[in-house]
Amino acid sequence: MKSGTNSSPTFICVKNLFLFFSLVLFIQSPAQTLETELFQRVKQLNDAIFMVKDSVALESLLADKVSYGHSTGKIENRQEMIHGAVSNTGSYANVSLEDFSVFFEKNTAIVRHALKATSIDKDGKQSPLHIGLLQVWVKQKKQWKLTARQAVKL
């Protein structure tokens, strides 16, 4: 063995482990990137609805055709949803997302999560909000767009 080379069994084992974990990270990286991208879109949607009531943000997050279901059973199209979100006189505090999961099928993503918040009506009355959400996102022109949403009370 030449001096200066490192071919001991320990070095080879560590080198192989490093290569294995690098390959695993490389393989998982695109899925994790897509999941992170979707999580950010969901967060932007929730912020636009519950925090800032931003119609411009909603326009960019929604597909042309949307079926938007509330936990009360009310279903809105794209125009109704945007109008309802920005004209809502109530406000929300302590908005948090929990139990986020997503799976992909080609250019479609199915997202599930729970949302907790404090709902504050126009008279200042506070009540807890805890809903489960199912969302369907489609990739359109390199952007994830919400095409369907259904909420249920938890």
GROMACS .gro file of C-alpha atoms in nm:
model
  154
    1MET     CA    1   0.000   0.000   0.000
    2LYS     CA    2   0.128   0.345  -0.090
    3SER     CA    3   0.163   0.597   0.186
    4GLY     CA    4  -0.087   0.878   0.167
    5THR     CA    5  -0.369   0.662   0.025
    6ASN     CA    6  -0.665   0.590   0.240
    7SER     CA    7  -0.813   0.255   0.150
    8SER     CA    8  -0.868   0.113   0.495
    9PRO     CA    9  -1.193  -0.080   0.545
   10THR     CA   10  -1.326   0.197   0.771
   11PHE     CA   11  -1.260   0.466   0.508
   12ILE     CA   12  -1.425   0.260   0.233
   13CYS     CA   13  -1.730   0.197   0.455
   14VAL     CA   14  -1.765   0.567   0.540
   15LYS     CA   15  -1.717   0.661   0.173
   16ASN     CA   16  -1.988   0.414   0.066
   17LEU     CA   17  -2.227   0.543   0.336
   18PHE     CA   18  -2.165   0.899   0.220
   19LEU     CA   19  -2.239   0.802  -0.141
   20PHE     CA   20  -2.553   0.613  -0.035
   21PHE     CA   21  -2.693   0.905   0.167
   22SER     CA   22  -2.603   1.151  -0.108
   23LEU     CA   23  -2.798   0.937  -0.355
   24VAL     CA   24  -3.097   0.915  -0.118
   25LEU     CA   25  -3.099   1.293  -0.073
   26PHE     CA   26  -3.068   1.345  -0.447
   27ILE     CA   27  -3.360   1.111  -0.517
   28GLN     CA   28  -3.582   1.268  -0.248
   29SER     CA   29  -3.486   1.624  -0.330
   30PRO     CA   30  -3.731   1.686  -0.619
   31ALA     CA   31  -4.027   1.553  -0.418
   32GLN     CA   32  -3.926   1.757  -0.115
   33THR     CA   33  -3.889   2.065  -0.332
   34LEU     CA   34  -4.238   2.013  -0.477
   35GLU     CA   35  -4.381   1.956  -0.130
   36THR     CA   36  -4.213   2.272  -0.001
   37GLU     CA   37  -4.341   2.465  -0.303
   38LEU     CA   38  -4.697   2.342  -0.238
   39PHE     CA   39  -4.672   2.421   0.133
   40GLN     CA   40  -4.573   2.779   0.044
   41ARG     CA   41  -4.868   2.810  -0.196
   42VAL     CA   42  -5.108   2.680   0.072
   43LYS     CA   43  -4.962   2.928   0.321
   44GLN     CA   44  -4.998   3.212   0.067
   45LEU     CA   45  -5.360   3.111   0.006
   46ASN     CA   46  -5.441   3.105   0.377
   47ASP     CA   47  -5.270   3.440   0.431
   48ALA     CA   48  -5.462   3.594   0.139
   49ILE     CA   49  -5.793   3.461   0.276
   50PHE     CA   50  -5.755   3.488   0.652
   51MET     CA   51  -5.497   3.759   0.713
   52VAL     CA   52  -5.471   4.024   0.441
   53LYS     CA   53  -5.781   3.956   0.226
   54ASP     CA   54  -5.576   4.011  -0.089
   55SER     CA   55  -5.773   3.970  -0.414
   56VAL     CA   56  -5.460   4.006  -0.631
   57ALA     CA   57  -5.290   3.720  -0.445
   58LEU     CA   58  -5.606   3.510  -0.471
   59GLU     CA   59  -5.625   3.574  -0.847
   60SER     CA   60  -5.271   3.437  -0.884
   61LEU     CA   61  -5.334   3.133  -0.662
   62LEU     CA   62  -5.663   3.011  -0.810
   63ALA     CA   63  -5.719   2.816  -1.129
   64ASP     CA   64  -5.967   2.957  -1.380
   65LYS     CA   65  -6.230   2.711  -1.257
   66VAL     CA   66  -6.253   2.656  -0.884
   67SER     CA   67  -6.490   2.462  -0.663
   68TYR     CA   68  -6.443   2.612  -0.317
   69GLY     CA   69  -6.627   2.431  -0.038
   70HIS     CA   70  -6.672   2.575   0.309
   71SER     CA   71  -6.718   2.374   0.630
   72THR     CA   72  -7.079   2.498   0.639
   73GLY     CA   73  -7.155   2.320   0.311
   74LYS     CA   74  -7.157   2.638   0.104
   75ILE     CA   75  -6.983   2.597  -0.233
   76GLU     CA   76  -6.849   2.890  -0.431
   77ASN     CA   77  -6.699   2.940  -0.776
   78ARG     CA   78  -6.383   3.146  -0.832
   79GLN     CA   79  -6.556   3.486  -0.847
   80GLU     CA   80  -6.775   3.416  -0.543
   81MET     CA   81  -6.481   3.287  -0.342
   82ILE     CA   82  -6.263   3.591  -0.409
   83HIS     CA   83  -6.548   3.833  -0.336
   84GLY     CA   84  -6.640   3.648  -0.016
   85ALA     CA   85  -6.283   3.639   0.110
   86VAL     CA   86  -6.206   4.008   0.055
   87SER     CA   87  -6.544   4.137   0.174
   88ASN     CA   88  -6.554   3.927   0.492
   89THR     CA   89  -6.593   4.174   0.781
   90GLY     CA   90  -6.453   3.930   1.035
   91SER     CA   91  -6.088   3.873   1.108
   92TYR     CA   92  -5.869   3.587   1.224
   93ALA     CA   93  -5.587   3.554   1.474
   94ASN     CA   94  -5.343   3.277   1.563
   95VAL     CA   95  -5.379   3.103   1.225
   96SER     CA   96  -5.178   2.781   1.211
   97LEU     CA   97  -5.150   2.483   0.977
   98GLU     CA   98  -5.114   2.132   1.114
   99ASP     CA   99  -5.079   1.779   0.979
  100PHE     CA  100  -4.977   1.890   0.630
  101SER     CA  101  -4.957   1.607   0.376
  102VAL     CA  102  -4.937   1.602  -0.001
  103PHE     CA  103  -4.918   1.347  -0.277
  104PHE     CA  104  -4.859   1.404  -0.644
  105GLU     CA  105  -5.006   1.249  -0.957
  106LYS     CA  106  -4.848   1.401  -1.268
  107ASN     CA  107  -4.947   1.772  -1.269
  108THR     CA  108  -5.195   1.735  -0.981
  109ALA     CA  109  -5.132   1.754  -0.607
  110ILE     CA  110  -5.371   1.649  -0.334
  111VAL     CA  111  -5.310   1.843  -0.013
  112ARG     CA  112  -5.462   1.775   0.328
  113HIS     CA  113  -5.411   1.978   0.641
  114ALA     CA  114  -5.584   2.109   0.948
  115LEU     CA  115  -5.624   2.480   1.015
  116LYS     CA  116  -5.667   2.631   1.357
  117ALA     CA  117  -5.742   2.996   1.425
  118THR     CA  118  -5.941   3.233   1.635
  119SER     CA  119  -6.231   3.383   1.440
  120ILE     CA  120  -6.325   3.737   1.539
  121ASP     CA  121  -6.659   3.867   1.411
  122LYS     CA  122  -6.736   4.233   1.333
  123ASP     CA  123  -6.861   4.283   1.691
  124GLY     CA  124  -6.536   4.150   1.838
  125LYS     CA  125  -6.677   3.816   1.950
  126GLN     CA  126  -6.408   3.547   1.936
  127SER     CA  127  -6.461   3.181   1.862
  128PRO     CA  128  -6.227   2.894   1.784
  129LEU     CA  129  -6.195   2.774   1.426
  130HIS     CA  130  -6.068   2.421   1.365
  131ILE     CA  131  -6.121   2.278   1.018
  132GLY     CA  132  -5.980   1.999   0.808
  133LEU     CA  133  -5.903   2.084   0.448
  134LEU     CA  134  -5.872   1.884   0.129
  135GLN     CA  135  -5.729   2.080  -0.162
  136VAL     CA  136  -5.661   1.988  -0.522
  137TRP     CA  137  -5.385   2.186  -0.692
  138VAL     CA  138  -5.294   2.165  -1.061
  139LYS     CA  139  -4.975   2.282  -1.228
  140GLN     CA  140  -5.058   2.546  -1.490
  141LYS     CA  141  -4.784   2.738  -1.671
  142LYS     CA  142  -4.525   2.631  -1.410
  143GLN     CA  143  -4.744   2.754  -1.119
  144TRP     CA  144  -4.953   2.553  -0.874
  145LYS     CA  145  -5.316   2.672  -0.885
  146LEU     CA  146  -5.597   2.571  -0.652
  147THR     CA  147  -5.882   2.409  -0.842
  148ALA     CA  148  -6.083   2.249  -0.560
  149ARG     CA  149  -6.111   2.284  -0.184
  150GLN     CA  150  -6.339   2.129   0.073
  151ALA     CA  151  -6.338   2.209   0.443
  152VAL     CA  152  -6.494   2.012   0.729
  153LYS     CA  153  -6.534   2.111   1.092
  154LEU     CA  154  -6.309   1.922   1.331
   0.00000   0.00000   0.00000
